[in-house]
Coordinates of C-alpha atoms in Angstrom, one line a residue:
X1 CA -4.7 23.5 -35.8
X2 CA -7.1 22.8 -33.0
X3 CA -9.3 25.6 -31.4
X4 CA -10.2 26.3 -27.8
X5 CA -13.8 24.6 -28.9
X6 CA -12.1 21.4 -29.8
X7 CA -9.9 21.3 -27.3
X8 CA -12.7 21.4 -24.7
X9 CA -15.0 18.7 -26.4
X10 CA -12.3 16.4 -27.8
X11 CA -12.5 13.0 -26.4
X12 CA -9.4 13.3 -23.8
X13 CA -9.3 17.0 -23.4
X14 CA -6.5 17.7 -20.3
X15 CA -9.3 20.1 -18.9
X16 CA -11.5 17.4 -17.8
X17 CA -8.8 15.8 -15.5
X18 CA -9.1 18.1 -13.1
X19 CA -12.7 18.7 -13.0
X20 CA -12.8 14.7 -12.5
X21 CA -10.5 15.0 -10.1
X22 CA -12.2 18.0 -8.1
X23 CA -15.4 15.9 -8.2
X24 CA -13.8 12.8 -6.6
X25 CA -12.3 14.4 -3.8
X26 CA -15.2 16.7 -3.3
X27 CA -17.2 13.8 -2.7
X28 CA -14.8 11.4 -0.7
X29 CA -13.6 14.8 2.0
X30 CA -16.5 15.0 3.9
X31 CA -16.5 11.1 5.0
X32 CA -12.8 10.7 5.1
X33 CA -12.1 13.7 7.6
X34 CA -14.9 11.9 10.1
X35 CA -13.8 8.1 9.5
X36 CA -9.9 10.1 10.5
X37 CA -11.6 11.3 13.4
X38 CA -13.5 8.3 14.7
X39 CA -10.1 6.3 13.5
X40 CA -8.1 8.8 16.1
X41 CA -10.7 8.1 18.8
X42 CA -10.4 4.2 18.4
X43 CA -6.6 4.6 18.6
X44 CA -6.0 6.6 21.4
X45 CA -9.5 5.4 24.0
X46 CA -9.0 1.7 23.0
X47 CA -6.5 0.2 24.9
X48 CA -4.4 -2.8 23.1
X49 CA -5.1 -4.7 26.4
X50 CA -8.7 -4.5 25.9
X51 CA -8.4 -6.5 22.1
X52 CA -6.4 -8.9 24.0
X53 CA -8.8 -9.9 26.6
X54 CA -11.3 -10.8 24.0
X55 CA -9.1 -13.3 21.9
X56 CA -6.6 -15.3 24.1
X57 CA -9.2 -18.4 24.3
X58 CA -8.6 -21.4 21.2
X59 CA -12.6 -21.3 20.5
X60 CA -14.9 -19.8 17.9
X61 CA -15.8 -16.7 20.2
X62 CA -12.5 -15.5 20.1
X63 CA -12.3 -15.7 15.9
X64 CA -15.3 -13.8 15.9
X65 CA -14.4 -11.5 18.6
X66 CA -10.8 -10.7 16.4
X67 CA -13.0 -9.7 13.6
X68 CA -15.5 -7.9 14.9
X69 CA -12.9 -5.8 16.7
X70 CA -10.9 -5.6 13.7
X71 CA -13.0 -4.4 10.8
X72 CA -13.7 -0.8 12.2
X73 CA -9.6 -0.5 13.0
X74 CA -8.1 1.4 10.1
X75 CA -5.1 -0.7 10.3
X76 CA -3.4 -1.3 6.7
X77 CA -2.4 -4.7 5.3
X78 CA 1.3 -4.2 6.6
X79 CA 0.6 -2.3 9.7
X80 CA -1.8 -5.1 11.4
X81 CA 1.1 -7.5 11.1
X82 CA 2.7 -6.2 14.5
X83 CA -0.3 -5.9 16.0
X84 CA -1.4 -9.1 15.3
X85 CA 2.0 -10.4 16.8
X86 CA 1.3 -8.2 19.7
X87 CA -1.8 -10.1 20.2
X88 CA 0.0 -12.9 19.7
X89 CA 2.6 -12.0 22.5
X90 CA -0.5 -11.3 24.3
X91 CA -1.5 -15.1 23.9
X92 CA -4.2 -14.4 21.5
X93 CA -5.6 -17.7 19.8
X94 CA -3.9 -18.5 16.6
X95 CA -7.7 -18.3 14.9
X96 CA -8.4 -15.2 16.2
X97 CA -4.8 -13.7 15.0
X98 CA -5.6 -15.0 11.4
X99 CA -9.1 -13.7 11.5
X100 CA -7.8 -10.1 12.8
X101 CA -5.1 -10.4 10.1
X102 CA -7.9 -11.1 7.4
X103 CA -10.9 -8.9 8.1
X104 CA -8.9 -5.5 9.7
X105 CA -7.5 -4.4 6.5
X106 CA -9.7 -5.0 4.2
X107 CA -12.0 -2.0 5.9
X108 CA -12.0 0.3 8.3
X109 CA -14.1 3.2 10.0
X110 CA -12.8 5.8 7.6
X111 CA -12.9 3.2 4.4
X112 CA -16.6 2.7 5.5
X113 CA -17.4 6.5 5.2
X114 CA -15.7 7.2 2.0
X115 CA -17.1 3.6 0.5
X116 CA -20.3 5.1 1.3
X117 CA -19.8 8.1 -0.2
X118 CA -18.3 6.8 -3.7
X119 CA -20.1 3.6 -3.9
X120 CA -23.3 3.9 -2.4
X121 CA -25.2 2.2 0.8
X122 CA -25.2 -1.1 -0.8
X123 CA -21.2 -1.5 -0.8
X124 CA -20.5 0.4 2.5
X125 CA -22.7 -2.6 4.1
X126 CA -21.3 -5.6 2.1
X127 CA -17.8 -4.8 2.6
X128 CA -17.4 -5.1 5.9
X129 CA -19.9 -7.4 6.2
X130 CA -17.9 -9.7 3.5
X131 CA -14.9 -9.0 5.8
X132 CA -16.5 -9.7 8.8
X133 CA -17.4 -13.4 7.3
X134 CA -14.1 -13.9 5.5
X135 CA -11.9 -13.2 9.0
X136 CA -14.1 -15.8 10.9
X137 CA -13.9 -18.2 8.2
X138 CA -10.1 -18.0 7.9
X139 CA -9.6 -17.8 11.8
X140 CA -12.0 -21.2 11.8
X141 CA -9.8 -22.7 9.3
X142 CA -6.4 -21.9 10.8
X143 CA -7.8 -23.5 14.7
X144 CA -8.4 -26.9 12.3
X145 CA -5.5 -27.1 10.1
X146 CA -2.7 -25.3 12.1
X147 CA -1.1 -26.6 15.3
X148 CA -0.1 -24.6 18.2
X149 CA 3.9 -25.6 17.5
X150 CA 3.7 -24.7 14.0
X151 CA 3.6 -20.6 14.9
X152 CA 6.8 -18.8 16.2
X153 CA 6.4 -17.9 19.7
X154 CA 8.5 -14.4 19.5
X155 CA 9.5 -12.9 22.4
X156 CA 7.1 -10.5 24.2
X157 CA 7.9 -6.8 23.5
X158 CA 6.7 -4.1 26.0
X159 CA 3.4 -2.2 25.4
X160 CA 4.2 1.9 24.7
X161 CA 2.1 4.1 27.1
X162 CA 1.0 7.5 24.9
X163 CA 1.3 10.6 27.0
X164 CA 0.0 14.0 26.5
X165 CA -3.7 15.6 26.0
X166 CA -6.0 12.8 24.4
X167 CA -7.7 15.0 22.3
X168 CA -4.2 16.5 20.9
X169 CA -3.0 12.8 20.4
X170 CA -6.8 11.8 18.3
X171 CA -6.0 15.0 16.2
X172 CA -2.8 14.2 15.5
X173 CA -3.2 10.6 14.9
X174 CA -6.1 11.4 12.7
X175 CA -4.9 14.2 10.4
X176 CA -1.4 13.6 10.7
X177 CA -0.3 10.0 11.4
X178 CA -2.8 8.4 9.2
X179 CA -2.1 10.5 6.7
X180 CA 1.4 10.2 6.6
X181 CA 0.7 6.4 6.3
X182 CA -2.0 6.4 3.4
X183 CA -1.8 9.9 2.4
X184 CA 0.4 9.3 -1.1
X185 CA -1.7 6.0 -1.9
X186 CA -5.0 8.1 -0.8
X187 CA -3.4 10.8 -3.7
X188 CA -2.7 8.5 -6.5
X189 CA -6.2 6.8 -5.8
X190 CA -7.8 9.7 -6.2
X191 CA -5.9 10.6 -9.4
X192 CA -5.9 7.3 -11.1
X193 CA -9.7 7.5 -10.6
X194 CA -9.6 10.9 -12.0
X195 CA -8.0 9.3 -15.0
X196 CA -9.8 6.7 -15.7
X197 CA -12.8 9.0 -15.9
X198 CA -11.8 10.8 -18.4
X199 CA -9.5 8.1 -20.3
X200 CA -10.9 4.9 -20.3
X201 CA -13.4 3.9 -22.9
X202 CA -17.1 3.5 -21.3
X203 CA -17.1 -0.2 -23.2
X204 CA -13.4 -1.3 -22.5
X205 CA -14.6 -3.2 -19.6
X206 CA -17.8 -4.7 -21.0
X207 CA -15.9 -7.2 -23.6
X208 CA -15.3 -9.2 -20.6
X209 CA -19.2 -9.2 -19.4
X210 CA -19.7 -12.8 -20.7
X211 CA -16.2 -13.7 -18.2
X212 CA -17.0 -12.4 -15.0
X213 CA -14.0 -14.5 -13.0
X214 CA -11.9 -13.7 -16.0
X215 CA -12.2 -9.9 -14.8
X216 CA -11.8 -11.1 -10.9
X217 CA -8.5 -12.7 -12.2
X218 CA -7.0 -9.8 -13.6
X219 CA -8.1 -7.8 -11.0
X220 CA -6.4 -10.6 -8.3
X221 CA -3.3 -10.4 -10.3
X222 CA -2.8 -7.1 -10.1
X223 CA -4.2 -6.3 -6.9
X224 CA -2.7 -9.0 -3.9
X225 CA 1.0 -8.3 -4.7
X226 CA 0.5 -4.3 -5.1
X227 CA 0.2 -2.6 -1.8
X228 CA -3.2 -1.1 -1.9
X229 CA -4.9 0.6 1.1
X230 CA -8.6 0.1 1.9
X231 CA -9.5 3.9 1.2
X232 CA -7.3 4.2 -1.7
X233 CA -9.1 1.5 -3.8
X234 CA -12.4 2.9 -3.2
X235 CA -12.1 5.4 -6.1
X236 CA -10.2 3.5 -8.7
X237 CA -13.3 0.7 -8.0
X238 CA -15.8 3.1 -8.2
X239 CA -14.4 4.4 -11.8
X240 CA -13.8 1.1 -13.1
X241 CA -17.4 0.6 -12.6
X242 CA -18.5 3.1 -14.0
X243 CA -16.0 1.8 -17.5
X244 CA -18.3 -1.6 -17.3
X245 CA -16.6 -3.5 -14.6
X246 CA -18.6 -5.8 -12.7
X247 CA -19.7 -5.0 -9.0
X248 CA -18.6 -8.3 -8.3
X249 CA -15.0 -8.0 -9.3
X250 CA -14.8 -4.4 -8.0
X251 CA -15.4 -5.9 -4.6
X252 CA -12.7 -8.4 -5.4
X253 CA -10.5 -5.4 -5.7
X254 CA -11.6 -3.9 -2.5
X255 CA -11.4 -7.2 -0.5
X256 CA -8.1 -8.8 -1.5
X257 CA -6.3 -5.3 -2.7
X258 CA -6.5 -3.6 1.0
X259 CA -6.0 -7.6 3.0
X260 CA -3.0 -8.7 1.1
X261 CA 0.3 -7.8 -0.2
X262 CA 3.4 -9.2 -1.5
X263 CA 5.6 -8.0 1.8
X264 CA 2.7 -8.8 4.3
X265 CA 3.0 -12.3 2.7
X266 CA 6.7 -12.8 3.4
X267 CA 6.4 -11.3 6.6
X268 CA 3.5 -13.4 7.5
X269 CA 5.5 -16.6 6.1
X270 CA 8.5 -15.5 8.4
X271 CA 6.5 -15.3 11.8
X272 CA 3.6 -17.3 11.5
X273 CA 4.7 -20.6 9.4
X274 CA 4.0 -21.9 6.0
X275 CA 0.4 -23.4 7.0
X276 CA -0.9 -20.7 9.0
X277 CA 0.0 -18.3 5.6
X278 CA -1.1 -20.6 3.2
X279 CA -4.6 -21.0 4.8
X280 CA -4.4 -16.7 5.4
X281 CA -3.9 -16.2 1.5
X282 CA -6.1 -18.7 0.3
X283 CA -8.9 -17.8 2.6
X284 CA -8.5 -13.9 1.3
X285 CA -8.7 -15.3 -2.7
X286 CA -11.2 -18.0 -2.5
X287 CA -13.6 -15.8 -0.4
X288 CA -13.3 -12.6 -2.4
X289 CA -13.9 -14.3 -5.7
X290 CA -16.9 -16.1 -3.8
X291 CA -18.5 -12.8 -2.5
X292 CA -17.4 -11.5 -6.0
X293 CA -19.8 -14.0 -7.5
X294 CA -22.7 -13.6 -5.2
X295 CA -22.6 -9.8 -5.7
X296 CA -23.2 -10.2 -9.6
X297 CA -25.9 -13.2 -9.3
X298 CA -28.1 -10.4 -7.3
X299 CA -28.7 -8.6 -10.6
X300 CA -28.5 -5.0 -8.6
X301 CA -27.0 -2.6 -10.9
X302 CA -24.5 -0.9 -7.9
X303 CA -22.7 0.5 -10.6
X304 CA -25.4 3.7 -10.8
X305 CA -25.0 4.5 -7.4
X306 CA -21.0 4.6 -7.8
X307 CA -21.8 6.9 -11.1
X308 CA -24.1 9.1 -8.9
X309 CA -21.5 9.9 -7.0
X310 CA -18.4 9.8 -9.5
X311 CA -20.1 12.5 -11.7
X312 CA -22.2 14.3 -9.1
X313 CA -21.6 17.5 -10.3
X314 CA -20.4 17.2 -13.4
X315 CA -22.3 19.9 -14.8
X316 CA -22.4 22.1 -11.6
X317 CA -19.9 22.9 -9.0
X318 CA -19.8 20.8 -5.6
X319 CA -21.6 22.5 -2.4
X320 CA -19.2 25.1 -0.6
X321 CA -19.4 22.8 2.5
X322 CA -17.8 19.9 0.3
X323 CA -15.2 22.4 -1.2
X324 CA -14.0 23.5 2.5
X325 CA -13.8 20.0 3.1
X326 CA -11.5 18.9 0.1
X327 CA -9.3 22.0 0.3
X328 CA -8.8 21.2 4.5
X329 CA -8.4 17.3 3.4
X330 CA -5.7 18.9 0.3
X331 CA -4.1 20.9 2.8
X332 CA -3.5 18.3 5.5
X333 CA -2.2 15.7 2.8
X334 CA 0.4 18.1 1.3
X335 CA 1.4 18.8 5.0
X336 CA 2.0 15.5 6.3
X337 CA 3.4 14.2 3.1
X338 CA 5.9 17.3 3.1
X339 CA 6.8 16.4 7.1
X340 CA 7.3 12.6 6.1
X341 CA 9.8 13.8 3.0
X342 CA 12.0 15.8 5.3
X343 CA 12.2 12.9 8.3
X344 CA 13.4 10.9 5.3
X345 CA 16.6 13.3 5.2
X346 CA 16.9 14.4 8.5
X347 CA 16.8 10.8 10.0
X348 CA 19.7 9.8 8.4
X349 CA 21.8 12.6 10.0
X350 CA 22.9 11.3 13.6
X351 CA 24.2 14.1 15.7
X352 CA 25.7 12.6 18.6
X353 CA 28.9 10.0 18.7
X354 CA 26.4 7.4 20.4
X355 CA 23.9 7.7 17.7
X356 CA 23.8 5.1 15.4
X357 CA 21.7 4.3 12.3
X358 CA 20.8 1.1 11.3
X359 CA 18.4 -0.1 8.4
X360 CA 15.4 -1.6 8.4
X361 CA 13.2 -2.9 6.0
X362 CA 9.3 -3.9 5.2
X363 CA 8.4 -1.0 7.7
X364 CA 5.1 0.8 5.8
X365 CA 3.4 3.0 8.2
X366 CA 3.4 4.0 11.6
X367 CA 2.2 1.5 13.2
X368 CA 5.5 -0.4 11.8
X369 CA 7.5 1.9 13.0
X370 CA 6.0 2.0 16.8
X371 CA 6.5 -2.1 16.3
X372 CA 10.1 -1.4 16.0
X373 CA 10.3 1.1 18.9
X374 CA 8.6 -0.9 21.2
X375 CA 11.0 -4.5 20.1
X376 CA 14.1 -2.0 20.9
X377 CA 12.9 0.5 23.7
X378 CA 13.6 -1.8 26.7
X379 CA 17.2 -3.3 25.5
X380 CA 19.5 -2.9 27.8
X381 CA 21.6 0.5 26.7
X382 CA 19.0 1.8 24.6
X383 CA 18.2 5.5 25.6
X384 CA 16.2 6.4 22.5
X385 CA 15.1 4.7 19.4
X386 CA 13.3 6.5 16.4
X387 CA 12.1 4.2 13.7
X388 CA 11.3 6.0 10.2
X389 CA 9.4 3.8 7.4
X390 CA 10.0 6.9 4.8
X391 CA 14.3 6.4 5.1
X392 CA 14.1 2.5 6.5
X393 CA 16.0 3.5 9.4
X394 CA 16.2 2.7 12.9
X395 CA 18.0 5.3 15.0
X396 CA 19.3 4.7 18.7
X397 CA 21.0 6.3 21.0
X398 CA 22.9 4.4 23.7
X399 CA 25.4 1.9 23.8
X400 CA 23.0 -1.6 23.2
X401 CA 24.7 -3.9 20.6
X402 CA 23.7 -4.8 17.0
X403 CA 23.2 -8.5 17.8
X404 CA 20.6 -7.5 20.8
X405 CA 18.9 -4.9 18.1
X406 CA 19.2 -7.4 15.1
X407 CA 17.5 -10.0 17.1
X408 CA 14.6 -7.8 18.6
X409 CA 13.9 -6.3 15.2
X410 CA 13.7 -9.7 13.7
X411 CA 11.8 -11.4 16.1
X412 CA 8.6 -9.3 15.4
X413 CA 9.1 -9.9 11.4
X414 CA 10.9 -7.1 10.2
X415 CA 14.3 -7.4 7.6
X416 CA 17.4 -6.2 9.7
X417 CA 20.0 -4.9 7.4
X418 CA 22.9 -3.8 10.0
X419 CA 24.0 -0.1 10.1
X420 CA 23.1 2.5 7.7
X421 CA 25.7 3.6 5.1

């Protein structure tokens, strides 16, 4: 029988998992809380029309502006799609739309700070720079190779104007809406990172050391079809680097994983056309591999910074400030996820006879919900509209016809399944 001492020093002790998880959360929590707050300020104080004003011209400058404006925004690969379609309705150019779609989900102000906390200053600079260059190049390719009539011209949707105290809206968006969107994926990413630290042998990825392209191919096969948020991918990439994954392959995960997923590919294909989608996908994959190879060619050992961040405090407790931040972040995530779970059940129970619940698929976050609501709220007969990404439902109060609602929802790229059973 294994005694207590041998259990604590065994190769895969369960007791090491909570410690590893605590270390990762404590390192990221202060930066995440700050990043979420800045994201909330951007969301509330920078109107969407501000972005559209700089993206309407079919030239190189609009492509550059689209990437520059998109890099700090905390939009995921699904949430960026309705925003991009909204920009299209505001007459943004096709190249600017592509640049925005490619650059925005790869990073954000929150993920930049979180990248710095776990992977060091080098990655925190390289990641947004690579996103910017990739977005600009993809936009220029689309401007040159895609004709205007290749992109569908969807009906213009109204711009929803939020009301209420701006400070409250900043806090609500930063610490509720965003955590409701990415909280579960962020939590899974942190747990996976901790599991990797304690369970994956240190030499696992060293067997691929002479074949960096093979590492990147494996990462692409895993990351491209999946939904990976830009922040949740950070602890996983840092933990894999500690186990021998090359910095270039880690960068491929940080670029391609958040930028694209199977759902976004299908929606973009439906909304923007086959040629646009092909350029969009090939640009993300091609530039991720290119930047990965360039990063490996520098010979800089970025794994040291990742190891220092992830393993800091392995022999000592994190500082009280970091523990407080980690506690606050954990409580906020738990609250947001509980409210999301609660809304999943309550949204299926219409209380009035003139309330109808429809099933709408491909919604993944609050940005998707807002886009669907904006698309239907001005239809004749719609009194109140509420969308739930967690339940895949759209609740309508009023006399609007199902055909009108279907046309509005499908017009912005989502899948309408009719009345919910």
